[in-house]
Amino acid sequence: MTAFELIRALAYDAAIGIVVTDTVVDQPGPTILYANAAFGQLVGRDLSDIVGQTPRFMQGKETRRETLDAFHRALASGERFHGYLTNYRADGSKYRAEIDCRPLRATDGRIENFVSFEREVVRRIGRPAVSAAGRYEPVATSNDPLTGAWRELAIFKHA
Ligand SMILES: Cc1cc2nc3c(=O)[nH]c(=O)nc-3n(C[C@H](O)[C@H](O)[C@H](O)COP(=O)(O)O)c2cc1C
Protein backbone atom coordinates (compact mmCIF):
# COMPACT_ATOMS: atom_id res chain seq x y z
CA MET A 1 0.00 0.00 0.00
CA THR A 2 1.41 3.41 -0.94
CA ALA A 3 1.16 6.43 1.37
CA PHE A 4 -1.40 7.89 -1.05
CA GLU A 5 -3.61 4.78 -0.79
CA LEU A 6 -3.40 4.88 2.99
CA ILE A 7 -4.31 8.57 3.16
CA ARG A 8 -7.19 8.01 0.75
CA ALA A 9 -8.59 5.23 2.90
CA LEU A 10 -8.35 7.41 6.03
CA ALA A 11 -9.66 10.52 4.26
CA TYR A 12 -12.85 8.98 2.94
CA ASP A 13 -15.13 9.79 5.89
CA ALA A 14 -12.87 12.27 7.70
CA ALA A 15 -14.38 15.54 8.95
CA ILE A 16 -11.39 17.64 7.89
CA GLY A 17 -10.71 18.50 4.26
CA ILE A 18 -8.02 16.35 2.68
CA VAL A 19 -6.57 16.88 -0.79
CA VAL A 20 -3.76 15.02 -2.57
CA THR A 21 -1.78 16.35 -5.56
CA ASP A 22 1.06 15.23 -7.79
CA THR A 23 4.55 16.61 -7.19
CA VAL A 24 4.72 19.25 -9.94
CA VAL A 25 5.36 22.41 -7.91
CA ASP A 26 5.60 24.92 -10.78
CA GLN A 27 2.75 26.10 -13.06
CA PRO A 28 0.57 24.50 -14.35
CA GLY A 29 1.02 22.02 -11.46
CA PRO A 30 0.35 20.82 -8.90
CA THR A 31 -2.66 18.81 -10.12
CA ILE A 32 -5.28 17.56 -7.68
CA LEU A 33 -5.57 13.77 -7.84
CA TYR A 34 -7.95 13.22 -4.94
CA ALA A 35 -10.13 15.26 -2.58
CA ASN A 36 -12.45 13.95 0.12
CA ALA A 37 -16.08 14.97 0.64
CA ALA A 38 -15.17 17.32 3.52
CA PHE A 39 -12.82 19.19 1.19
CA GLY A 40 -15.60 19.56 -1.39
CA GLN A 41 -17.85 21.00 1.31
CA LEU A 42 -15.13 23.37 2.54
CA VAL A 43 -14.50 24.86 -0.90
CA GLY A 44 -18.15 24.65 -2.02
CA ARG A 45 -17.58 22.55 -5.13
CA ASP A 46 -18.40 19.10 -6.45
CA LEU A 47 -15.47 16.73 -6.30
CA SER A 48 -15.71 16.34 -10.08
CA ASP A 49 -14.92 20.08 -10.40
CA ILE A 50 -11.90 19.76 -8.11
CA VAL A 51 -10.01 16.71 -9.34
CA GLY A 52 -7.75 17.65 -12.26
CA GLN A 53 -7.47 21.30 -11.17
CA THR A 54 -4.58 23.11 -9.50
CA PRO A 55 -5.23 24.24 -5.89
CA ARG A 56 -4.68 27.82 -7.11
CA PHE A 57 -8.37 27.93 -8.12
CA MET A 58 -9.17 28.83 -4.51
CA GLN A 59 -7.09 32.00 -4.56
CA GLY A 60 -8.40 35.54 -4.94
CA LYS A 61 -7.79 39.21 -4.21
CA GLU A 62 -7.06 38.80 -0.51
CA THR A 63 -4.86 35.71 -0.76
CA ARG A 64 -1.47 36.97 0.44
CA ARG A 65 1.34 36.61 -2.09
CA GLU A 66 3.96 36.39 0.69
CA THR A 67 2.23 33.37 2.17
CA LEU A 68 1.97 31.73 -1.27
CA ASP A 69 5.70 32.33 -1.81
CA ALA A 70 6.42 30.61 1.52
CA PHE A 71 4.11 27.76 0.46
CA HIS A 72 5.94 27.45 -2.88
CA ARG A 73 9.36 27.43 -1.18
CA ALA A 74 8.24 24.70 1.24
CA LEU A 75 6.91 22.50 -1.58
CA ALA A 76 10.04 23.04 -3.71
CA SER A 77 12.28 21.99 -0.85
CA GLY A 78 10.10 19.05 0.21
CA GLU A 79 9.15 20.55 3.57
CA ARG A 80 5.90 20.84 5.45
CA PHE A 81 3.89 24.04 5.03
CA HIS A 82 1.64 24.98 7.91
CA GLY A 83 -0.09 28.33 7.60
CA TYR A 84 -3.23 30.37 7.05
CA LEU A 85 -4.55 31.56 3.69
CA THR A 86 -7.65 33.37 2.48
CA ASN A 87 -9.40 30.99 0.08
CA TYR A 88 -12.52 31.54 -2.03
CA ARG A 89 -15.47 29.26 -2.65
CA ALA A 90 -17.19 28.77 -6.00
CA ASP A 91 -19.88 31.32 -4.97
CA GLY A 92 -17.19 33.96 -4.36
CA SER A 93 -17.40 33.90 -0.56
CA LYS A 94 -14.06 33.83 1.21
CA TYR A 95 -12.88 31.95 4.26
CA ARG A 96 -9.71 31.66 6.29
CA ALA A 97 -8.13 28.25 5.76
CA GLU A 98 -5.66 26.58 8.06
CA ILE A 99 -3.47 24.46 5.81
CA ASP A 100 -1.13 21.65 6.87
CA CYS A 101 0.56 20.38 3.71
CA ARG A 102 3.19 17.63 3.68
CA PRO A 103 5.15 15.63 1.15
CA LEU A 104 4.29 11.92 0.98
CA ARG A 105 7.52 9.99 0.59
CA ALA A 106 8.14 6.48 -0.68
CA THR A 107 10.36 4.25 1.48
CA ASP A 108 13.37 5.36 -0.59
CA GLY A 109 12.68 9.00 0.31
CA ARG A 110 11.35 10.06 -3.07
CA ILE A 111 8.34 12.41 -2.87
CA GLU A 112 5.38 10.70 -4.53
CA ASN A 113 2.58 13.16 -3.70
CA PHE A 114 1.66 16.13 -1.55
CA VAL A 115 -1.21 15.87 0.90
CA SER A 116 -2.91 18.85 2.51
CA PHE A 117 -5.20 18.85 5.53
CA GLU A 118 -7.45 21.92 5.49
CA ARG A 119 -10.10 23.41 7.76
CA GLU A 120 -11.88 26.72 8.17
CA VAL A 121 -10.77 28.91 11.04
CA VAL A 122 -11.94 32.26 12.41
CA ARG A 123 -10.22 34.95 14.36
CA ARG A 124 -10.40 34.21 18.06
CA ILE A 125 -12.38 36.79 19.99
CA GLY A 126 -10.73 38.32 23.03
CA ARG A 127 -7.13 38.95 23.88
CA PRO A 128 -4.94 39.45 20.83
CA ALA A 129 -2.36 36.72 20.32
CA VAL A 130 1.14 37.33 19.01
CA SER A 131 1.34 34.16 16.96
CA ALA A 132 -0.98 32.94 14.19
CA ALA A 133 -1.48 29.78 16.25
CA GLY A 134 -3.29 31.70 18.98
CA ARG A 135 -5.04 34.09 16.65
CA TYR A 136 -7.36 31.55 15.02
CA GLU A 137 -9.67 28.77 16.09
CA PRO A 138 -11.49 26.17 13.99
CA VAL A 139 -15.12 26.99 13.13
CA ALA A 140 -16.25 23.44 13.82
CA THR A 141 -15.20 21.01 16.48
CA SER A 142 -15.72 17.54 15.16
CA ASN A 143 -15.99 14.19 16.81
CA ASP A 144 -14.23 12.59 13.88
CA PRO A 145 -13.52 8.96 14.80
CA LEU A 146 -10.07 9.53 13.29
CA THR A 147 -9.14 12.26 15.79
CA GLY A 148 -6.55 9.96 17.35
CA ALA A 149 -4.97 9.31 13.95
CA TRP A 150 -4.71 13.05 13.21
CA ARG A 151 -3.14 13.59 16.63
CA GLU A 152 -0.55 10.90 15.88
CA LEU A 153 0.30 12.72 12.64
CA ALA A 154 0.41 16.08 14.51
CA ILE A 155 -2.04 17.54 11.96
CA PHE A 156 -2.53 21.29 12.59
CA LYS A 157 0.02 21.16 15.42
CA HIS A 158 2.45 24.04 15.50
CA ALA A 159 6.07 23.00 15.39
C1 LIG B 1 -1.76 19.48 -1.60
C2 LIG B 1 -1.79 20.98 -1.87
C3 LIG B 1 -2.87 21.74 -1.41
C4 LIG B 1 -2.93 23.12 -1.63
N1 LIG B 1 -4.01 23.85 -1.17
C5 LIG B 1 -4.05 25.18 -1.40
C6 LIG B 1 -5.15 25.95 -0.95
O1 LIG B 1 -6.09 25.46 -0.32
N2 LIG B 1 -5.17 27.28 -1.22
C7 LIG B 1 -4.14 27.90 -1.90
O2 LIG B 1 -4.21 29.11 -2.12
N3 LIG B 1 -3.08 27.20 -2.32
C8 LIG B 1 -3.00 25.86 -2.10
N4 LIG B 1 -1.92 25.14 -2.55
C9 LIG B 1 -0.75 25.88 -3.08
C10 LIG B 1 -0.77 26.17 -4.58
O3 LIG B 1 -0.98 24.99 -5.31
C11 LIG B 1 0.61 26.74 -5.00
O4 LIG B 1 1.62 25.86 -4.62
C12 LIG B 1 0.84 28.12 -4.38
O5 LIG B 1 0.03 29.03 -5.08
C13 LIG B 1 2.30 28.58 -4.44
O6 LIG B 1 2.83 28.38 -5.70
P1 LIG B 1 2.87 29.54 -6.81
O7 LIG B 1 3.74 30.62 -6.26
O8 LIG B 1 3.49 28.86 -8.01
O9 LIG B 1 1.46 29.98 -7.04
C14 LIG B 1 -1.85 23.75 -2.33
C15 LIG B 1 -0.77 22.98 -2.78
C16 LIG B 1 -0.73 21.61 -2.56
C17 LIG B 1 0.46 20.82 -3.05
PDB file of N, CA and C in Angstrom, residues 10 22-23 48 59 64 71 99 101 103 106 109 123 128-129 134 151:
ATOM      1  N   LEU A  10      -8.054   6.664   4.793  1.00  0.00           N
ATOM      2  CA  LEU A  10      -8.346   7.410   6.025  1.00  0.00           C
ATOM      3  C   LEU A  10      -9.233   8.617   5.741  1.00  0.00           C
ATOM      4  N   ASP A  22      -0.213  15.764  -7.297  1.00  0.00           N
ATOM      5  CA  ASP A  22       1.057  15.228  -7.791  1.00  0.00           C
ATOM      6  C   ASP A  22       2.188  16.126  -7.256  1.00  0.00           C
ATOM      7  N   THR A  23       3.385  15.910  -7.770  1.00  0.00           N
ATOM      8  CA  THR A  23       4.550  16.608  -7.186  1.00  0.00           C
ATOM      9  C   THR A  23       5.053  17.768  -8.048  1.00  0.00           C
ATOM     10  N   SER A  48     -16.037  16.458  -8.662  1.00  0.00           N
ATOM     11  CA  SER A  48     -15.708  16.337 -10.082  1.00  0.00           C
ATOM     12  C   SER A  48     -15.163  17.654 -10.651  1.00  0.00           C
ATOM     13  N   GLN A  59      -7.696  30.713  -4.919  1.00  0.00           N
ATOM     14  CA  GLN A  59      -7.091  32.000  -4.561  1.00  0.00           C
ATOM     15  C   GLN A  59      -7.879  33.177  -5.120  1.00  0.00           C
ATOM     16  N   ARG A  64      -2.762  36.247   0.334  1.00  0.00           N
ATOM     17  CA  ARG A  64      -1.473  36.972   0.437  1.00  0.00           C
ATOM     18  C   ARG A  64      -0.366  36.312  -0.379  1.00  0.00           C
ATOM     19  N   PHE A  71       4.691  29.065   0.803  1.00  0.00           N
ATOM     20  CA  PHE A  71       4.108  27.761   0.464  1.00  0.00           C
ATOM     21  C   PHE A  71       4.940  27.135  -0.672  1.00  0.00           C
ATOM     22  N   ILE A  99      -3.975  25.443   6.773  1.00  0.00           N
ATOM     23  CA  ILE A  99      -3.466  24.457   5.813  1.00  0.00           C
ATOM     24  C   ILE A  99      -2.235  23.768   6.384  1.00  0.00           C
ATOM     25  N   CYS A 101       0.222  21.092   4.945  1.00  0.00           N
ATOM     26  CA  CYS A 101       0.556  20.382   3.709  1.00  0.00           C
ATOM     27  C   CYS A 101       1.905  19.687   3.863  1.00  0.00           C
ATOM     28  N   PRO A 103       4.792  16.567   2.208  1.00  0.00           N
ATOM     29  CA  PRO A 103       5.153  15.629   1.145  1.00  0.00           C
ATOM     30  C   PRO A 103       4.898  14.196   1.598  1.00  0.00           C
ATOM     31  N   ALA A 106       8.017   7.929  -0.558  1.00  0.00           N
ATOM     32  CA  ALA A 106       8.142   6.479  -0.677  1.00  0.00           C
ATOM     33  C   ALA A 106       9.220   6.035   0.307  1.00  0.00           C
ATOM     34  N   GLY A 109      12.545   7.566   0.054  1.00  0.00           N
ATOM     35  CA  GLY A 109      12.680   8.999   0.309  1.00  0.00           C
ATOM     36  C   GLY A 109      12.146   9.883  -0.803  1.00  0.00           C
ATOM     37  N   ARG A 123     -10.991  34.217  13.392  1.00  0.00           N
ATOM     38  CA  ARG A 123     -10.221  34.950  14.364  1.00  0.00           C
ATOM     39  C   ARG A 123     -10.808  34.730  15.749  1.00  0.00           C
ATOM     40  N   PRO A 128      -5.688  39.670  22.056  1.00  0.00           N
ATOM     41  CA  PRO A 128      -4.937  39.451  20.831  1.00  0.00           C
ATOM     42  C   PRO A 128      -3.742  38.539  21.079  1.00  0.00           C
ATOM     43  N   ALA A 129      -3.494  37.643  20.155  1.00  0.00           N
ATOM     44  CA  ALA A 129      -2.364  36.721  20.315  1.00  0.00           C
ATOM     45  C   ALA A 129      -1.224  37.169  19.406  1.00  0.00           C
ATOM     46  N   GLY A 134      -2.327  31.279  17.975  1.00  0.00           N
ATOM     47  CA  GLY A 134      -3.294  31.696  18.980  1.00  0.00           C
ATOM     48  C   GLY A 134      -4.351  32.624  18.435  1.00  0.00           C
ATOM     49  N   ARG A 151      -4.030  13.173  15.545  1.00  0.00           N
ATOM     50  CA  ARG A 151      -3.141  13.589  16.632  1.00  0.00           C
ATOM     51  C   ARG A 151      -1.767  12.926  16.467  1.00  0.00           C
TER      52      ARG A 151
END
